[in-house]
PDB file of C-alpha atoms in Angstrom:
ATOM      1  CA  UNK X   8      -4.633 149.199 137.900  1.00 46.00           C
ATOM      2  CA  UNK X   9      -7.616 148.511 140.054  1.00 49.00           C
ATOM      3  CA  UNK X  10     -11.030 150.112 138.383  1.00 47.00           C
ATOM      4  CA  UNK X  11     -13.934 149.772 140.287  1.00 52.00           C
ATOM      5  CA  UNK X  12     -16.802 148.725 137.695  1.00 53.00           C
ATOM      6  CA  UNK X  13     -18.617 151.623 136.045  1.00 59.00           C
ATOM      7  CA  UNK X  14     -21.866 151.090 137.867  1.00 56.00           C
ATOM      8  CA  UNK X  15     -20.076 150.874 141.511  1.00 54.00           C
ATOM      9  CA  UNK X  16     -18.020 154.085 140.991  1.00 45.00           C
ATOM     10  CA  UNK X  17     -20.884 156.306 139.737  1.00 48.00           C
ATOM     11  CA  UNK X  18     -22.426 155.192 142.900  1.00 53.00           C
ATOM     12  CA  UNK X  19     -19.685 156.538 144.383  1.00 50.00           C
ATOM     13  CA  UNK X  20     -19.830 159.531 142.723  1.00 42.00           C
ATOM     14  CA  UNK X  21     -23.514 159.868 143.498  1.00 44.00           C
ATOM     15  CA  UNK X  22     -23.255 159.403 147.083  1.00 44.00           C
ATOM     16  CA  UNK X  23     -19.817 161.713 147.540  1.00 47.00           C
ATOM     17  CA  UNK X  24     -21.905 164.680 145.517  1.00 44.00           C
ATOM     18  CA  UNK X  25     -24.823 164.035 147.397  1.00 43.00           C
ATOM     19  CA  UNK X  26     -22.324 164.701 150.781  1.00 42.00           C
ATOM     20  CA  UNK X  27     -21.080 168.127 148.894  1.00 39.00           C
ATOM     21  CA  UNK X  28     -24.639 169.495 148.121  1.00 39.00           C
ATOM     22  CA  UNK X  29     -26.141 168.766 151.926  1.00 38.00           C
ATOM     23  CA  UNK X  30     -22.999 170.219 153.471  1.00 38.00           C
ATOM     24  CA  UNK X  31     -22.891 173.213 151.414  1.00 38.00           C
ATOM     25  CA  UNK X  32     -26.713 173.636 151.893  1.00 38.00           C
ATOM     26  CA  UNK X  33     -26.320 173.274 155.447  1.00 40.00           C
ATOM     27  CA  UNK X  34     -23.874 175.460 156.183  1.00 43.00           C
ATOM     28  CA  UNK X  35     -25.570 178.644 154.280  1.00 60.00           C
ATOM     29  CA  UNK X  36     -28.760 178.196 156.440  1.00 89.00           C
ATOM     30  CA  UNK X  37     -29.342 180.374 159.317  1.00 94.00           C
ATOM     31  CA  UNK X  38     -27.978 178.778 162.831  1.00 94.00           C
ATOM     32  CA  UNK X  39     -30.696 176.991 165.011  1.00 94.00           C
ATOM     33  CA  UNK X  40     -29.297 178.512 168.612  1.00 95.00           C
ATOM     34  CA  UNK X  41     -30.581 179.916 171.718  1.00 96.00           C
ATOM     35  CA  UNK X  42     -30.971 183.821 171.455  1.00 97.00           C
ATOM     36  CA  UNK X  43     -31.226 186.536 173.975  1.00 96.00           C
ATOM     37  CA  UNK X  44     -34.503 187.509 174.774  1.00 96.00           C
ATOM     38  CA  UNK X  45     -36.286 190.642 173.346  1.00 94.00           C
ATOM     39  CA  UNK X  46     -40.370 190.265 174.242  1.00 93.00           C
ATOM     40  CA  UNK X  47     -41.676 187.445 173.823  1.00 94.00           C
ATOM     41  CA  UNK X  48     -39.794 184.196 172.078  1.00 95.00           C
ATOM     42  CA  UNK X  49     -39.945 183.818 168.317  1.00 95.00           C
ATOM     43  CA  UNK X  50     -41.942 180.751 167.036  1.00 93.00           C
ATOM     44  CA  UNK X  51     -40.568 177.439 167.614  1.00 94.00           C
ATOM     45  CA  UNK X  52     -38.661 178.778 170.480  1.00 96.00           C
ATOM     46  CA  UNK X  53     -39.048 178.697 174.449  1.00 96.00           C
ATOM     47  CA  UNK X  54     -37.629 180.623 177.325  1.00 96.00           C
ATOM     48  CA  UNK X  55     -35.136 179.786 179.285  1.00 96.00           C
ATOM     49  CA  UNK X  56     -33.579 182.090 182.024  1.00 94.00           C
ATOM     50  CA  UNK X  57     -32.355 185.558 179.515  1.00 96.00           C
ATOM     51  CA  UNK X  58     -33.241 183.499 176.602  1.00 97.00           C
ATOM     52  CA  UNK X  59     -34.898 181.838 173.594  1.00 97.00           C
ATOM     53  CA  UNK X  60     -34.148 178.187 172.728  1.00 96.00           C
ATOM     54  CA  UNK X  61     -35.029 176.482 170.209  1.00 95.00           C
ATOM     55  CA  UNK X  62     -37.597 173.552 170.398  1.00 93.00           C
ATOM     56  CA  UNK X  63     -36.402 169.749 169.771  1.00 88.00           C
ATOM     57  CA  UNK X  64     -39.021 169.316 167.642  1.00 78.00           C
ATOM     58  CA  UNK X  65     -36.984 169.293 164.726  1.00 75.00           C
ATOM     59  CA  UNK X  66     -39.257 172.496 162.443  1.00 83.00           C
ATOM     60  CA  UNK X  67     -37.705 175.265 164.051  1.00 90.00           C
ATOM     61  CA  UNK X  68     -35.964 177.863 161.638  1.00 94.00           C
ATOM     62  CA  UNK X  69     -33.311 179.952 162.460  1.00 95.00           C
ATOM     63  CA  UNK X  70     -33.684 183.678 163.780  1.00 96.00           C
ATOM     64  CA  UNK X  71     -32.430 186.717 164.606  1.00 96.00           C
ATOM     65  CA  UNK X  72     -33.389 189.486 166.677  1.00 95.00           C
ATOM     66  CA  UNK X  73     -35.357 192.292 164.335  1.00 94.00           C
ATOM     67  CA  UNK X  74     -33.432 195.254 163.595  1.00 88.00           C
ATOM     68  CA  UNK X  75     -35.755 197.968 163.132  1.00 84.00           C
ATOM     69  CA  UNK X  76     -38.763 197.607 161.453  1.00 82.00           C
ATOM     70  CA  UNK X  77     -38.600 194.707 159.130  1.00 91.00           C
ATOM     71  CA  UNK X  78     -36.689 191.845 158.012  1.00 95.00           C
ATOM     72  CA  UNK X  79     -34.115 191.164 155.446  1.00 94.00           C
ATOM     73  CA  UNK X  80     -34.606 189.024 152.082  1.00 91.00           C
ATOM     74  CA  UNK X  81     -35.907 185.217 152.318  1.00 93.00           C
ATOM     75  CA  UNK X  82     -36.775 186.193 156.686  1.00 95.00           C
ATOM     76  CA  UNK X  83     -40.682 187.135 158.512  1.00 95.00           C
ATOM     77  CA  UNK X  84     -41.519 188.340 161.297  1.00 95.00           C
ATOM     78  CA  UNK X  85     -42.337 186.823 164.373  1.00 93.00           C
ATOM     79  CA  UNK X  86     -42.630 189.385 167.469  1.00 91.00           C
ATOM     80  CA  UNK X  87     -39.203 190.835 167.696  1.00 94.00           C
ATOM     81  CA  UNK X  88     -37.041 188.973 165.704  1.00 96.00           C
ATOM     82  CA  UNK X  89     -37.395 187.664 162.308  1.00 96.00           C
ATOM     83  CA  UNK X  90     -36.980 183.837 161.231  1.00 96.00           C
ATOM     84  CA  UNK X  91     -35.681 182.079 158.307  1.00 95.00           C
ATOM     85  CA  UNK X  92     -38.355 181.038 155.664  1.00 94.00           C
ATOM     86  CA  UNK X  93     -39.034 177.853 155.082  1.00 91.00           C
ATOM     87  CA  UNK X  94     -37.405 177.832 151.534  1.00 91.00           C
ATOM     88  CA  UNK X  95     -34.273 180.085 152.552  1.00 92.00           C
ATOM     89  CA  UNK X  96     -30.602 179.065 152.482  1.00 92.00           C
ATOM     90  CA  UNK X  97     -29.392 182.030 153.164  1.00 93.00           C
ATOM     91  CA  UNK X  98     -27.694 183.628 156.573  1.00 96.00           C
ATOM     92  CA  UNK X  99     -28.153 186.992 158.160  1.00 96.00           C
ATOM     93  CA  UNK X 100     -26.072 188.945 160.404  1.00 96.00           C
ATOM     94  CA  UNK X 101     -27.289 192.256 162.037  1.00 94.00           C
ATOM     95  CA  UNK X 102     -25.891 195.083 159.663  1.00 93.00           C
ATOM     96  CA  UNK X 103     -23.057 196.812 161.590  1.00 91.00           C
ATOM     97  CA  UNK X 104     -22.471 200.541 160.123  1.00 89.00           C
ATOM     98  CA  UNK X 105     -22.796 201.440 156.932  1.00 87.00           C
ATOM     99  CA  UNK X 106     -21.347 198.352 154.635  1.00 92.00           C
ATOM    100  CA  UNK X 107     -21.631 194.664 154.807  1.00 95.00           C
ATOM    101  CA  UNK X 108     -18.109 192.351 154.846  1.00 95.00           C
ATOM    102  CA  UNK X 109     -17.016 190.451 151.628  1.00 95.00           C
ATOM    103  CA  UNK X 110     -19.239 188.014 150.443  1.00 95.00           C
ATOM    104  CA  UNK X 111     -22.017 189.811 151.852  1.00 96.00           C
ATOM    105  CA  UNK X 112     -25.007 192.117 150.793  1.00 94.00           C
ATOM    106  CA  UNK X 113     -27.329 194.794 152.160  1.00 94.00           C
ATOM    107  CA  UNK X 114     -30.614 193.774 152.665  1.00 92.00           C
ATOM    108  CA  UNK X 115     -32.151 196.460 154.684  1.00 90.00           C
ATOM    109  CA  UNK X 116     -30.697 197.037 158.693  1.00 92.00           C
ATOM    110  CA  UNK X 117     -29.104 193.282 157.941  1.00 95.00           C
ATOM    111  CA  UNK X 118     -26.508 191.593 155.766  1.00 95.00           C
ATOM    112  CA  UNK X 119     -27.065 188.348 153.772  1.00 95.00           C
ATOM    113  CA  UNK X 120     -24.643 186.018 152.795  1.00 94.00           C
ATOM    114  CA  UNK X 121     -24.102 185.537 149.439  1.00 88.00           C
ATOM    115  CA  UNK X 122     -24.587 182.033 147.581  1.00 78.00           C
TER     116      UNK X 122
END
């Protein structure tokens, strides 16, 4: 058989669950893409034509346009939409009717994925 030595394989494991964790992390977060405009742009966003788009700068948080009058778990407001904190890993959809799809929770007019 060929075993790699100890040391070089839990390098290996290091590095592949390192991958795992920053995929899974970065996947949950809230998308970083232009948005139709409501008002004026969310922070860290410009307009462009019908709508918001993010800045290259690299600090801009995800959004989504505010339903209602506030925001839903781990999100602030900022004009009319709310953004992602800065220590949220969690996605948001715009609740549609009265339930939220598997996987999913209620978190005012909004759903929130669940970890």
């Amino acid at each position: 058989m060929n075993w790699q030595s100890p040391p070089a394989m839990r390098k290996a494991l290091l590095v592949a669950a390192g991958m795992l964790l920053s995929a899974s992390t970065v996947l949950a977060q809230q998308p970083v893409q232009p948005l139709p405009k409501v008002g004026s742009c969310p922070l860290g966003y410009y307009s462009s034509g019908g709508y918001c788009v993010p800045s290259s700068g690299g600090n801009t948080r995800g959004a989504i346009e505010k339903s209602g009058a506030g925001c839903p778990l781990g999100f602030y407001s900022s004009g009319n939409y709310c953004l992602s904190s800065p220590s949220n890993e969690r996605e948001a959809i715009q609740k549609s009717g009265k339930g939220c799809p598997l996987g999913w929770y209620s978190s005012g007019g909004y759903c929130v994925k669940s970890r």
